[in-house]
mmCIF file of C-alpha atoms in Angstrom:
data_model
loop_
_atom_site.group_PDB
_atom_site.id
_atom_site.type_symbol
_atom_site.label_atom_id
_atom_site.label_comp_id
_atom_site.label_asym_id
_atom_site.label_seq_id
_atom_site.Cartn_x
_atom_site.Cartn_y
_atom_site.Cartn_z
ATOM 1 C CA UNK A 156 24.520 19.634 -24.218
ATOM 2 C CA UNK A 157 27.498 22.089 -25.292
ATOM 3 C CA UNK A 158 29.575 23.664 -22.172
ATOM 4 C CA UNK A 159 32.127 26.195 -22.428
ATOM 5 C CA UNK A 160 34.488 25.062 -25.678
ATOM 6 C CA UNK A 161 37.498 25.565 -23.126
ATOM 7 C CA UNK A 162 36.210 23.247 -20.543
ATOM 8 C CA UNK A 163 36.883 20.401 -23.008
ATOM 9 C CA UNK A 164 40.233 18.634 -22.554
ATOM 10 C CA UNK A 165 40.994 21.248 -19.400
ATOM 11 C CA UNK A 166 42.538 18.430 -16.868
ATOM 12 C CA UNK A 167 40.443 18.097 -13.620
ATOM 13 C CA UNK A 168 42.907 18.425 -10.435
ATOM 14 C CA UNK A 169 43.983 15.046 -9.536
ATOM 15 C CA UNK A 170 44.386 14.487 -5.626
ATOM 16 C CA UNK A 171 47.678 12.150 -4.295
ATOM 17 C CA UNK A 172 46.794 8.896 -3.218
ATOM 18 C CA UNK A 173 45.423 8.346 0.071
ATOM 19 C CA UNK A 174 47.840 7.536 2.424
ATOM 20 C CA UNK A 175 45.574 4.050 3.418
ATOM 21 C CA UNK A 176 45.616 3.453 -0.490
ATOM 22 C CA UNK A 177 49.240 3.364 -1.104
ATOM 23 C CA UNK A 178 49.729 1.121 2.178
ATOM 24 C CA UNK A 179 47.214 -1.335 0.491
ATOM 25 C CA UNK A 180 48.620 -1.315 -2.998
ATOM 26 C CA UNK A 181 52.560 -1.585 -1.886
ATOM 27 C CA UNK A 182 51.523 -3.302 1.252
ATOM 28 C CA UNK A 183 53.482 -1.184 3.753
ATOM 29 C CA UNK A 184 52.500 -0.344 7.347
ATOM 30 C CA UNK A 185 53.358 3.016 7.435
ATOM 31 C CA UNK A 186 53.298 5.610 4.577
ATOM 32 C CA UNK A 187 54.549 9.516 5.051
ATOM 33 C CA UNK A 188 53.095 12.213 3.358
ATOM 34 C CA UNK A 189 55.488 14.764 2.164
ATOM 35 C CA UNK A 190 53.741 16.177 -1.089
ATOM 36 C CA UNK A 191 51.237 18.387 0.192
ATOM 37 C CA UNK A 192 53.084 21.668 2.008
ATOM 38 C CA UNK A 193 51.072 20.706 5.125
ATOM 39 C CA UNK A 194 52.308 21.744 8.459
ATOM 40 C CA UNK A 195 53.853 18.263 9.975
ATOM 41 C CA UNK A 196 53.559 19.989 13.425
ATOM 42 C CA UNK A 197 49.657 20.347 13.176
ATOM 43 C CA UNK A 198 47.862 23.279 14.776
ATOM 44 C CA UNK A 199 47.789 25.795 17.254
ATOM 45 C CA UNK A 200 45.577 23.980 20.695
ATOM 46 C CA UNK A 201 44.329 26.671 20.607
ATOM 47 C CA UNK A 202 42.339 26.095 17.377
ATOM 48 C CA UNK A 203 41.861 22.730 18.102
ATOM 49 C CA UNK A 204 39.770 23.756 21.297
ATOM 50 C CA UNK A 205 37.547 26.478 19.427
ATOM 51 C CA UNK A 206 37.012 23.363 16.256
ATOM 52 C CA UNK A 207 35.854 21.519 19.332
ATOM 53 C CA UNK A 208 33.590 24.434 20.919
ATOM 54 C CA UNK A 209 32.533 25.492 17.682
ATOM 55 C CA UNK A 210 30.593 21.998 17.140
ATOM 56 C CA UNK A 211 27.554 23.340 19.179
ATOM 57 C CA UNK A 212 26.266 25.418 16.088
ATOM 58 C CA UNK A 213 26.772 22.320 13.831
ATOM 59 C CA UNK A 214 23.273 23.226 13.143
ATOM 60 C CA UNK A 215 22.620 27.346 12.488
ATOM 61 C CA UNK A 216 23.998 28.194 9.035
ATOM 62 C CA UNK A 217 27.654 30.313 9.206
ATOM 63 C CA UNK A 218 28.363 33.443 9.630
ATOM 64 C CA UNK A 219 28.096 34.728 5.711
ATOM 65 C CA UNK A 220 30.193 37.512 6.874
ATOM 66 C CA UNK A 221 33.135 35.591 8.432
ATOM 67 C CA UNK A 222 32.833 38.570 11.102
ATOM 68 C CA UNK A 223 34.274 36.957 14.043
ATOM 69 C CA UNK A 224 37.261 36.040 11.776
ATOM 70 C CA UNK A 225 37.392 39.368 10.191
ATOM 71 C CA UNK A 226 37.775 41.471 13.037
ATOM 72 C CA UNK A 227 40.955 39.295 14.398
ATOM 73 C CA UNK A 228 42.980 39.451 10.761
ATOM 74 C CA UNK A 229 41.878 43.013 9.822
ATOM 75 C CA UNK A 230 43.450 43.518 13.614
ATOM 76 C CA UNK A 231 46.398 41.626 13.062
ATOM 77 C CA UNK A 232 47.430 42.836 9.566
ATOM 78 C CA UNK A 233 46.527 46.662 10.321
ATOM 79 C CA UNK A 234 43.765 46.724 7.693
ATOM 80 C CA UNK A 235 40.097 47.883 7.729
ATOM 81 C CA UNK A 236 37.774 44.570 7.422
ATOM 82 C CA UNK A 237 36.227 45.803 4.320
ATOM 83 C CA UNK A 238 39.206 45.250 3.007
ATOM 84 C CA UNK A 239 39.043 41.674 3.130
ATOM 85 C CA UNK A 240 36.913 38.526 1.174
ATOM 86 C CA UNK A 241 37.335 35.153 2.838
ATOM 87 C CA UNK A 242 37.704 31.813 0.621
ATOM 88 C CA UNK A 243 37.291 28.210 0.737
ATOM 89 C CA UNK A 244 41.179 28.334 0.429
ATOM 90 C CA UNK A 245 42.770 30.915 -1.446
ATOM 91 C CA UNK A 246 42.055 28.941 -4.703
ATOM 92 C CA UNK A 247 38.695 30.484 -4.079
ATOM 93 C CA UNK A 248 39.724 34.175 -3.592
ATOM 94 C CA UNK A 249 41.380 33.385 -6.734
ATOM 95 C CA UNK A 250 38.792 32.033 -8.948
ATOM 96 C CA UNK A 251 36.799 35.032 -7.826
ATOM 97 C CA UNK A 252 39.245 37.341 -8.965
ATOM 98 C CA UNK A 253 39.286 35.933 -12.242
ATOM 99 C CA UNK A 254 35.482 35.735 -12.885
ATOM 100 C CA UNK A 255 35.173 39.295 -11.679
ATOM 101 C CA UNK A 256 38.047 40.525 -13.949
ATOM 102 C CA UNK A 257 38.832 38.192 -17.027
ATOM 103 C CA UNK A 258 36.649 37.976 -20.478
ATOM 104 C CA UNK A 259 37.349 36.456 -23.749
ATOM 105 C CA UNK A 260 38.835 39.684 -24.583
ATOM 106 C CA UNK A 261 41.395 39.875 -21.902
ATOM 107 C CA UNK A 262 45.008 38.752 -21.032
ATOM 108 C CA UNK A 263 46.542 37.605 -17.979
ATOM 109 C CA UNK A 264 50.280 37.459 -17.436
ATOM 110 C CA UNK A 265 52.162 34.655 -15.175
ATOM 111 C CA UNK A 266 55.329 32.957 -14.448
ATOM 112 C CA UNK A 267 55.827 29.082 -15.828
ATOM 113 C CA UNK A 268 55.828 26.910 -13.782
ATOM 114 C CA UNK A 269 53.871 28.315 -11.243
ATOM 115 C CA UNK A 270 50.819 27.271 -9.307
ATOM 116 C CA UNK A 271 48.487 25.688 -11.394
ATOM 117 C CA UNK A 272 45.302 27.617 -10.282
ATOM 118 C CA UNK A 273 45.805 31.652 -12.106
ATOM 119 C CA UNK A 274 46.031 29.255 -15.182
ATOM 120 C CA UNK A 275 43.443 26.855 -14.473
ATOM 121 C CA UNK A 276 40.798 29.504 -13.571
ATOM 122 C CA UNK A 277 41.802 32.492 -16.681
ATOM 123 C CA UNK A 278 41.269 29.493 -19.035
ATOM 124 C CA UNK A 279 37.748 28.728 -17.867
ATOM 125 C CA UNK A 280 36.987 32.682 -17.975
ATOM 126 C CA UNK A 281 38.311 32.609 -21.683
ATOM 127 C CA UNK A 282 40.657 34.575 -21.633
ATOM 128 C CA UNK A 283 44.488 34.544 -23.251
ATOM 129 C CA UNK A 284 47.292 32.895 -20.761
ATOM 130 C CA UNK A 285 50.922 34.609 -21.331
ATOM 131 C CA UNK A 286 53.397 32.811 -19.556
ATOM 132 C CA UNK A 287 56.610 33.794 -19.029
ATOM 133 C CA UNK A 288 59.558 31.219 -18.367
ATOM 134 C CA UNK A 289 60.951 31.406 -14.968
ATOM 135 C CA UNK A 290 64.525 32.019 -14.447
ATOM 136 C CA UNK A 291 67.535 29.112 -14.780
ATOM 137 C CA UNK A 292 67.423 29.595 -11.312
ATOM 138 C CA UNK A 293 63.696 29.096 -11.068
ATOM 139 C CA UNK A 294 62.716 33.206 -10.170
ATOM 140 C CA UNK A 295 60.232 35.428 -11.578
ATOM 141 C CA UNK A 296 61.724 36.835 -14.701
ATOM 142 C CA UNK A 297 59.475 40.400 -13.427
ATOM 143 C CA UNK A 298 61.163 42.611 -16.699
ATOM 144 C CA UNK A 299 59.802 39.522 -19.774
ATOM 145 C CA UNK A 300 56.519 39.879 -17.355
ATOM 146 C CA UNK A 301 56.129 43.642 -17.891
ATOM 147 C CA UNK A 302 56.566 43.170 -21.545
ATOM 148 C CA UNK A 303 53.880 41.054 -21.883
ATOM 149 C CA UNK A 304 51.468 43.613 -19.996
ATOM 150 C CA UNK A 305 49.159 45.619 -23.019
ATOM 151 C CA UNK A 306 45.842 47.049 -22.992
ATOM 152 C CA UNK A 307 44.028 44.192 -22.691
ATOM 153 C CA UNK A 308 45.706 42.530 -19.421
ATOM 154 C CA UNK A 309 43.865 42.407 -16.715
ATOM 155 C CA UNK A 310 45.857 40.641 -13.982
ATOM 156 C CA UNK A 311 49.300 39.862 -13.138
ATOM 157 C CA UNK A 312 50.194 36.814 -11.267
ATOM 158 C CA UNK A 313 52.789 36.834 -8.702
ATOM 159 C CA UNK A 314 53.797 33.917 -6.343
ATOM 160 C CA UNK A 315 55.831 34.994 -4.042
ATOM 161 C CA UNK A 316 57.402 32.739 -2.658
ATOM 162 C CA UNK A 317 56.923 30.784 -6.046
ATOM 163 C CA UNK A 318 55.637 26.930 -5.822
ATOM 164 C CA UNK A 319 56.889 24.910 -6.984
ATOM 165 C CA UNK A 320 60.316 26.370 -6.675
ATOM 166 C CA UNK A 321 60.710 27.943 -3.981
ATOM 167 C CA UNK A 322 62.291 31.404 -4.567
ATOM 168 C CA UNK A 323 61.318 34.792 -3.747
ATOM 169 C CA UNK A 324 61.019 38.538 -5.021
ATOM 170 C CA UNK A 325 63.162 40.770 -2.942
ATOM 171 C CA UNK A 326 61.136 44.172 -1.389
ATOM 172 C CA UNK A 327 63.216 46.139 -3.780
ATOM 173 C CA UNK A 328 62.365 43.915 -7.123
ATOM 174 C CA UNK A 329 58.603 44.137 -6.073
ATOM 175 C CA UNK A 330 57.690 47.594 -5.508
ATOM 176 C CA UNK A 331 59.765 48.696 -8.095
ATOM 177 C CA UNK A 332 57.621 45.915 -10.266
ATOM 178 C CA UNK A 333 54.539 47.913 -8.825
ATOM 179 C CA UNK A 334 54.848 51.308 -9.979
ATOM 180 C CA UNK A 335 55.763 49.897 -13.505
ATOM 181 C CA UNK A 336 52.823 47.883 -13.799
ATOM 182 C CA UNK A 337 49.801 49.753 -15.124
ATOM 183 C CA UNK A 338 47.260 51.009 -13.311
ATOM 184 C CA UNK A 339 44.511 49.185 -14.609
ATOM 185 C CA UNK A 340 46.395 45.907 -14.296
ATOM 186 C CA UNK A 341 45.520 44.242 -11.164
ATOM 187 C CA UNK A 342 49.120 43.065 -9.440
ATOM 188 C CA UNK A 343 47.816 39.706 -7.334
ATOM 189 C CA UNK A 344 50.860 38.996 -4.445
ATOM 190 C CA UNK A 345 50.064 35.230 -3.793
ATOM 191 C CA UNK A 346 51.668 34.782 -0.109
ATOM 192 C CA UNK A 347 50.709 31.311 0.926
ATOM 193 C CA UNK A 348 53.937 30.841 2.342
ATOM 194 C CA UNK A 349 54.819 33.718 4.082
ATOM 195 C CA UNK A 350 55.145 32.797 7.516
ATOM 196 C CA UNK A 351 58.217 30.763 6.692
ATOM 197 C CA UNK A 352 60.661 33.507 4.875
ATOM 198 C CA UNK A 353 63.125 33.808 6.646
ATOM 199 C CA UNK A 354 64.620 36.892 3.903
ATOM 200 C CA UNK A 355 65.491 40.106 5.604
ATOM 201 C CA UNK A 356 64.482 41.813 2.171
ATOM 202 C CA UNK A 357 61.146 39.791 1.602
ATOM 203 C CA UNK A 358 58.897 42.470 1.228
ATOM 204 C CA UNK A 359 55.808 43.306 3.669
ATOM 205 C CA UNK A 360 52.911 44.403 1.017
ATOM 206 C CA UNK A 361 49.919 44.952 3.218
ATOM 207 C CA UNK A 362 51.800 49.060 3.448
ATOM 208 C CA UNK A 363 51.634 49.025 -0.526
ATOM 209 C CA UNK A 364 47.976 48.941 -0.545
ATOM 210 C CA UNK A 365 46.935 52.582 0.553
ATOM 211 C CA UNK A 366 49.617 53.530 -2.652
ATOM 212 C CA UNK A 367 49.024 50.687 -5.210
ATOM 213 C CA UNK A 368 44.996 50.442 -5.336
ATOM 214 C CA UNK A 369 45.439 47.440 -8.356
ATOM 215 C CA UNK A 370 47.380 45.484 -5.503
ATOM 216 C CA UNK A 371 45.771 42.095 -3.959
ATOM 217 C CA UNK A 372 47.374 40.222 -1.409
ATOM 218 C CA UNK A 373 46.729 36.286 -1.034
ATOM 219 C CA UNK A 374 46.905 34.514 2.378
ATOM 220 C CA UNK A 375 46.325 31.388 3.531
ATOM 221 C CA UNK A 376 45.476 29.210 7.227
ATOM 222 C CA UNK A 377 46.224 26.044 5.254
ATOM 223 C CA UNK A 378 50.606 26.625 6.062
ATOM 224 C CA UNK A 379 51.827 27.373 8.597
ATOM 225 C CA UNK A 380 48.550 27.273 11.016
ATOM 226 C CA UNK A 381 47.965 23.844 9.861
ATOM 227 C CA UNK A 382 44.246 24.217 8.890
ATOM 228 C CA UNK A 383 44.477 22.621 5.496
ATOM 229 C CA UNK A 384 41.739 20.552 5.924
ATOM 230 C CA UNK A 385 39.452 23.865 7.390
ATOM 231 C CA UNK A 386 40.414 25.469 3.678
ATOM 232 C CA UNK A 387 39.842 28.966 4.501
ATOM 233 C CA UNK A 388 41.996 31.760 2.935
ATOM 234 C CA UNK A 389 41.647 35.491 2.270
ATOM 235 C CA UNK A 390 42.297 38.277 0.128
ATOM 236 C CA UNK A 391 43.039 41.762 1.110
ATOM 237 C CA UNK A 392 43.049 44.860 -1.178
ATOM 238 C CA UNK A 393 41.403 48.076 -1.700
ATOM 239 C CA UNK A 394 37.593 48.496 -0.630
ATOM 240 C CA UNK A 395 36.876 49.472 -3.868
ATOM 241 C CA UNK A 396 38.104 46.294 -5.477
ATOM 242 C CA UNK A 397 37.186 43.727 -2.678
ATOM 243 C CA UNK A 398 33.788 45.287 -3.395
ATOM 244 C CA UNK A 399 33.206 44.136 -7.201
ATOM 245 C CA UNK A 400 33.721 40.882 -5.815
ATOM 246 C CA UNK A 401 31.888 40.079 -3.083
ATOM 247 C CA UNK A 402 28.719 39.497 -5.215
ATOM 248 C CA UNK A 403 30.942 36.129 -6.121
ATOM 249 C CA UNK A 404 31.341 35.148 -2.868
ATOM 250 C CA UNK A 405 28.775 32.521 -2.530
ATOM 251 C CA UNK A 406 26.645 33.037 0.744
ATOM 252 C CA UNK A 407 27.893 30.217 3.341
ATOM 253 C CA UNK A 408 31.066 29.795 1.161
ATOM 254 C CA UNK A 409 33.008 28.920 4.537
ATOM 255 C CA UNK A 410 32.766 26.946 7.477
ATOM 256 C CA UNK A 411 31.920 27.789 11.516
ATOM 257 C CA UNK A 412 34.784 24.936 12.060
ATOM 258 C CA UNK A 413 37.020 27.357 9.968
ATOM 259 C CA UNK A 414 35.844 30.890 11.098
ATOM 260 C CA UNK A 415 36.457 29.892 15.184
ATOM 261 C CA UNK A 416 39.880 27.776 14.106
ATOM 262 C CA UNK A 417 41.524 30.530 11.836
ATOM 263 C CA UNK A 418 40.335 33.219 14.298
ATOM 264 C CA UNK A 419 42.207 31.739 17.466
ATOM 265 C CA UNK A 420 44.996 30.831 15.314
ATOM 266 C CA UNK A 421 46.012 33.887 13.864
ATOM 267 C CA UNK A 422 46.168 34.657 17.773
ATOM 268 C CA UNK A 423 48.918 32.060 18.862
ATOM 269 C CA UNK A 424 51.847 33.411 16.672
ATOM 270 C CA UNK A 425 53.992 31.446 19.353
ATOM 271 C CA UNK A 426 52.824 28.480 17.286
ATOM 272 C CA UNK A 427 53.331 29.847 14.139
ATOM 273 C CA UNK A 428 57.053 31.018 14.968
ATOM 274 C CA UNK A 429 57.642 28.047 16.329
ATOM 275 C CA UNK A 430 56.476 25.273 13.632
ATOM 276 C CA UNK A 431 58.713 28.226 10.798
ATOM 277 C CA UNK A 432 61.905 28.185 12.931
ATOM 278 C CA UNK A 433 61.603 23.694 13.255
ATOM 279 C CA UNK A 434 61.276 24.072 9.263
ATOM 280 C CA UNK A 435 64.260 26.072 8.497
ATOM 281 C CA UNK A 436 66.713 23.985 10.928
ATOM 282 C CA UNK A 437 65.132 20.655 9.103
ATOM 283 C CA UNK A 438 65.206 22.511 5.233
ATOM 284 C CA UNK A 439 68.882 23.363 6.018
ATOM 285 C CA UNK A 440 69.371 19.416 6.502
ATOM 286 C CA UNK A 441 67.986 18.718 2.951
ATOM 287 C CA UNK A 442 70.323 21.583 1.217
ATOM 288 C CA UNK A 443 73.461 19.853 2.841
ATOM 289 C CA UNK A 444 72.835 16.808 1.550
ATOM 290 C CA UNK A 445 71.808 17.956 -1.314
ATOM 291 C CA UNK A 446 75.667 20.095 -1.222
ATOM 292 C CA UNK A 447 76.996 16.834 -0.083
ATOM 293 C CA UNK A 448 75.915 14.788 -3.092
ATOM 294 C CA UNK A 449 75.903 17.376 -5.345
ATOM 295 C CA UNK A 450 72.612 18.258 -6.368
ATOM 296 C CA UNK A 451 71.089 21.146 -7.531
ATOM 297 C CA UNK A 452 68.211 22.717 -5.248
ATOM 298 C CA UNK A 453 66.194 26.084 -5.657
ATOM 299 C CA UNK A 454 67.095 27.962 -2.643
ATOM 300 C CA UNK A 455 63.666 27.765 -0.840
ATOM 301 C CA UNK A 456 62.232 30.531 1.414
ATOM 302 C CA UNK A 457 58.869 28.071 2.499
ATOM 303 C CA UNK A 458 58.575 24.509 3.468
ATOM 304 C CA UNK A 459 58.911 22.381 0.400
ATOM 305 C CA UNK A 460 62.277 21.628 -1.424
ATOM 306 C CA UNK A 461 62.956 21.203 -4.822
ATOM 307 C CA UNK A 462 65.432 19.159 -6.036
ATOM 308 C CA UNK A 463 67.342 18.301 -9.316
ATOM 309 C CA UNK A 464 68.312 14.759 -9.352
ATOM 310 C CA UNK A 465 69.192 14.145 -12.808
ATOM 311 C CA UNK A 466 66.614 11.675 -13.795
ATOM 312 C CA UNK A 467 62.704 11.713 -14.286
ATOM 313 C CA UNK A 468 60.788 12.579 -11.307
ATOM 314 C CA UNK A 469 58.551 10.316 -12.162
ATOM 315 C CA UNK A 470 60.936 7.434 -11.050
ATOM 316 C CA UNK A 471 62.385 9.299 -8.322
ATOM 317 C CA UNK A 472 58.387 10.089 -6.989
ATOM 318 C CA UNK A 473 58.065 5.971 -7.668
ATOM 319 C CA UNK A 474 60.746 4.813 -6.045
ATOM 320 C CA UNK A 475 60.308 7.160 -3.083
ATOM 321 C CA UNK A 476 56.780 5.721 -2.533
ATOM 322 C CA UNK A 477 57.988 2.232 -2.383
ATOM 323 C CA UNK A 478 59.924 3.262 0.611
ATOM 324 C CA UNK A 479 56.672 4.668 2.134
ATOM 325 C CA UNK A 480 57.449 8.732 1.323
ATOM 326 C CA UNK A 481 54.304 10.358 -0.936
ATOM 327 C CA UNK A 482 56.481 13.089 -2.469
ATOM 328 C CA UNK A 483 55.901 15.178 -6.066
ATOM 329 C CA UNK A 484 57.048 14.244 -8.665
ATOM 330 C CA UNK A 485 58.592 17.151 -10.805
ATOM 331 C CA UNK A 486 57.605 16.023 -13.755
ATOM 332 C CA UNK A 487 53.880 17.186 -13.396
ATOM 333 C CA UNK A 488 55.406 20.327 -12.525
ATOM 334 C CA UNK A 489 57.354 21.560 -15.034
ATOM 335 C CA UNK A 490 60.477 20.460 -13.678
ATOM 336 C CA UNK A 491 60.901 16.971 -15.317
ATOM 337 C CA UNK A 492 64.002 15.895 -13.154
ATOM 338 C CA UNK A 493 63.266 17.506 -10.322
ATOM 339 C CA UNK A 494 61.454 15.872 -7.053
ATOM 340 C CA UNK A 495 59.767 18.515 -4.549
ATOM 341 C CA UNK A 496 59.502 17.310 -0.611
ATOM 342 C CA UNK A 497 57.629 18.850 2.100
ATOM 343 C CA UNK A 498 60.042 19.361 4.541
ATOM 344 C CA UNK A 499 58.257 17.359 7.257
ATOM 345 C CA UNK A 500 59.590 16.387 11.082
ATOM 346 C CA UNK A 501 63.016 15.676 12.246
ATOM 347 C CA UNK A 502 62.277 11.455 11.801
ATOM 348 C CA UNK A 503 60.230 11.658 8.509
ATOM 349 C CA UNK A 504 63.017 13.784 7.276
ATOM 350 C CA UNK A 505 66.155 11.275 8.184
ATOM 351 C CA UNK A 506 64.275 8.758 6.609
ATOM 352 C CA UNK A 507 62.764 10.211 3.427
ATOM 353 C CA UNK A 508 66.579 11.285 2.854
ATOM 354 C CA UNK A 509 68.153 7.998 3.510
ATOM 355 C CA UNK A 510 66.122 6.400 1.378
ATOM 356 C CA UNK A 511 67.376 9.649 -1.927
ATOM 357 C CA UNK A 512 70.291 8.433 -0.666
ATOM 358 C CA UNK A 513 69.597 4.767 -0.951
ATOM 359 C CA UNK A 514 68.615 5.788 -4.833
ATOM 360 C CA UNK A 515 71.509 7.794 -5.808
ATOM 361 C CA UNK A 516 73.938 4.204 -4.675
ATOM 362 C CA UNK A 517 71.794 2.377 -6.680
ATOM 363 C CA UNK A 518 72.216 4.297 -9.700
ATOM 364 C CA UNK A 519 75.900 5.046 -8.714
ATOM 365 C CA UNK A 520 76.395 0.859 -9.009
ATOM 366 C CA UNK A 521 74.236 0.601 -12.055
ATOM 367 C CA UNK A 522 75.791 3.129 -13.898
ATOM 368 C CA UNK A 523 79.655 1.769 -12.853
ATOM 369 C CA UNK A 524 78.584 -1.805 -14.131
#
C-alpha cells in the first residue's frame, strides 16, 4: 500500500500528558494544567444547562446545518448565515480551506513559528509551504509576507493574535495588508483569541468582508467560552467562498452537545467579559515578574505568556512539571528558550510562578559556585 509520498515522516500531533498520568509517574497529588489556552474559569451556566438539556436527543442524528447555532452568531456578528461553515474546532474550518484551495501546484504563505495546523494541512494537500520568520519581537513580518505572494499562492495565513507568541496586527497594518494582497489570494484572519485583546487598534474584520471577498475570518468556542472539549469553531467569509466548501463539510461533522452549548454561550457575553478582564489583571502579574527578574516576554494580547528564560525549554517545561505545572515547552515551538503558560487562576498562577522563581535561585546558586 503507497499513501500520499508527503504523509511519510509528517509528525502526528502529540497530545500533553494526562493530568492523572503525570500524577502517577512523578507521584504528586495534584497536577495544574497550564499548556492548553483553556479557559481556567470554565463556561458560561448557561451552556452548561443547554449541554445538560441537550442530552434528550442523544439519540436523533445533529442538526447537519448547525441552524440553531447559526442563527445566534450570524446575529451576533452582523453577518448573513450563509456566510458561515461550522467545524469540529477551527482546525477543521481550516483543513477545509486547504483541501478546497491548495494543489501540488500551489503556494501558501505563513509566519514561522506559528500555529502548527496552515502547515500541517498545505503539506498533506501538496502544496509548497513559504514561511516567513517572525519578527525579533515575535510579529508578523506582513511586507517579507507580501513578497512571497506570486501567481501560484493560494492562501495567506494570518494569526492574529499569533500563538505561540502572543502579538498582534494593528487595524492599520491589516487592512492596509488587505488591499495589497491579491485578489485571488485568499487572506485567512485566524482569531481564536479575540475575546481577550485588550488593543484599542486591534482591528474588527467581520466590516472588511463586504470589501475584501478573498477575506476569511477564524473563530473559535474553545477560548474564552470554555468549550474546548465541545470543539466547535467557525469560519465566516463571502457566500461565494463559504460555498465551494461546504461540499467538505462532512454531514454530522458537529455535535448537538456543541450546537445548544456554543449557541447559549455566545449569548452570555457577561461571562465572556468577565473570564477576559480576570486574565489581563492575572497576565499583568506574569509580565512584572517577568520585569522584576528580568526576562524577556512577547507582549501578549490573549491568555498564554511567552517567556524567554535563557535556557532550553525543555528543562524549564521539566522542571515545571515536577512541581505539578503542565506548561509548553518552547522548544517544540520554535522558541528553544522560551516556556509558554496559560495564564490560569489567581492560586495556580502564584504558584506556577513561585516555583520559575524557585528555578531561576537554583540556577542563580549553581552558576555563582
Amino acid at each position: 500500500m503507497q499513501a500520499k509520498p508527503q504523509l511519510y515522516g509528517l509528525p502526528a500531533y502529540k497530545p500533553g500528558k494526562p493530568i492523572s498520568e503525570v500524577k502517577q509517574e512523578l507521584g504528586l497529588d495534584q497536577v495544574i494544567k497550564l499548556a492548553s489556552n483553556e479557559n481556567p474559569y470554565g463556561s458560561s451556566e448557561k451552556a452548561k444547562q443547554a449541554i445538560i438539556d441537550a442530552v434528550l436527543n442523544s439519540a436523533i442524528y445533529p442538526d447537519g446545518y448547525s441552524t440553531l447555532l447559526r442563527t445566534k452568531v450570524s446575529e451576533y456578528l452582523g453577518v448573513d448565515g450563509e456566510q458561515l461553515i461550522f467545524g469540529n474546532g477551527t482546525d477543521e474550518v481550516i483543513q477545509f480551506l486547504c483541501r478546497a484551495f491548495l494543489t501540488p501546484k500551489d503556494n501558501t504563505v505563513m509566519a514561522n513559528p506559528t500555529f502548527s495546523q496552515y502547515k500541517l494541512n498545505a503539506v498533506i494537500e501538496g502544496a509548497e509551504v513559504r514561511e516567513v520568520p517572525l519578527t525579533e519581537v515575535g510579529e508578523h513580518d506582513l511586507e517579507e509576507m507580501l513578497n512571497q505572494i506570486d501567481e501560484h499562492t493560494k492562501i495567506v495565513w494570518i494569526c492574529n493574535p499569533n500563538n505561540p507568541s502572543g502579538n498582534y496586527i494593528t487595524k492599520e497594518a491589516f487592512e492596509s495588508f488587505l488591499k495589497k494582497v491579491p485578489e485571488h489570494v485568499i487572506v485567512a484572519s485566524d482569531e481564536a483569541y479575540i475575546e481577550y485583546t485588550i488593543a484599542e487598534d486591534y482591528p474588527d474584520n467581520i466590516p472588511l468582508l463586504e470589501q475584501f471577498p478573498n477575506l476569511v475570518i477564524l473563530r473559535t468556542f474553545s477560548k474564552a467560552y470554555g468549550l474546548a472539549s465541545l470543539r466547535i469553531g467557525y469560519g465566516v467569509a463571502s457566500k461565494e467562498l463559504i460555498q465551494v466548501m461546504e461540499p467538505l463539510r462532512p454531514a454530522f461533522n458537529t455535535t448537538t452537545y456543541a450546537h445548544a452549548a456554543a449557541a447559549a454561550a455566545i449569548e452570555d457575553q457577561e461571562f465572556v467579559l468577565h473570564s477576559a478582564k480576570k486574565n489581563r489583571v492575572e497576565l499583568e502579574k506574569f509580565e512584572s515578574f517577568c520585569q522584576e527578574h528580568s526576562l524577556f516576554y512577547y507582549p501578549s494580547q490573549t491568555n498564554f505568556i511567552l517567556i524567554d528564560v535563557g535556557i532550553p525549554g525543555d528543562e524549564i517545561f521539566s522542571y515545571l512539571l515536577s512541581k505539578g505545572y503542565i506548561t509548553r515547552s518552547g522548544e517544540a515551538l520554535g522558541f528553544p528558550t522560551c516556556i509558554r503558560i496559560s495564564i490560569g487562576t489567581e492560586k495556580e498562577n502564584q504558584g506556577v510562578l513561585q516555583a520559575l522563581s524557585q528555578l531561576l535561585e537554583e540556577r542563580t546558586t549553581i552558576s555563582k559556585s
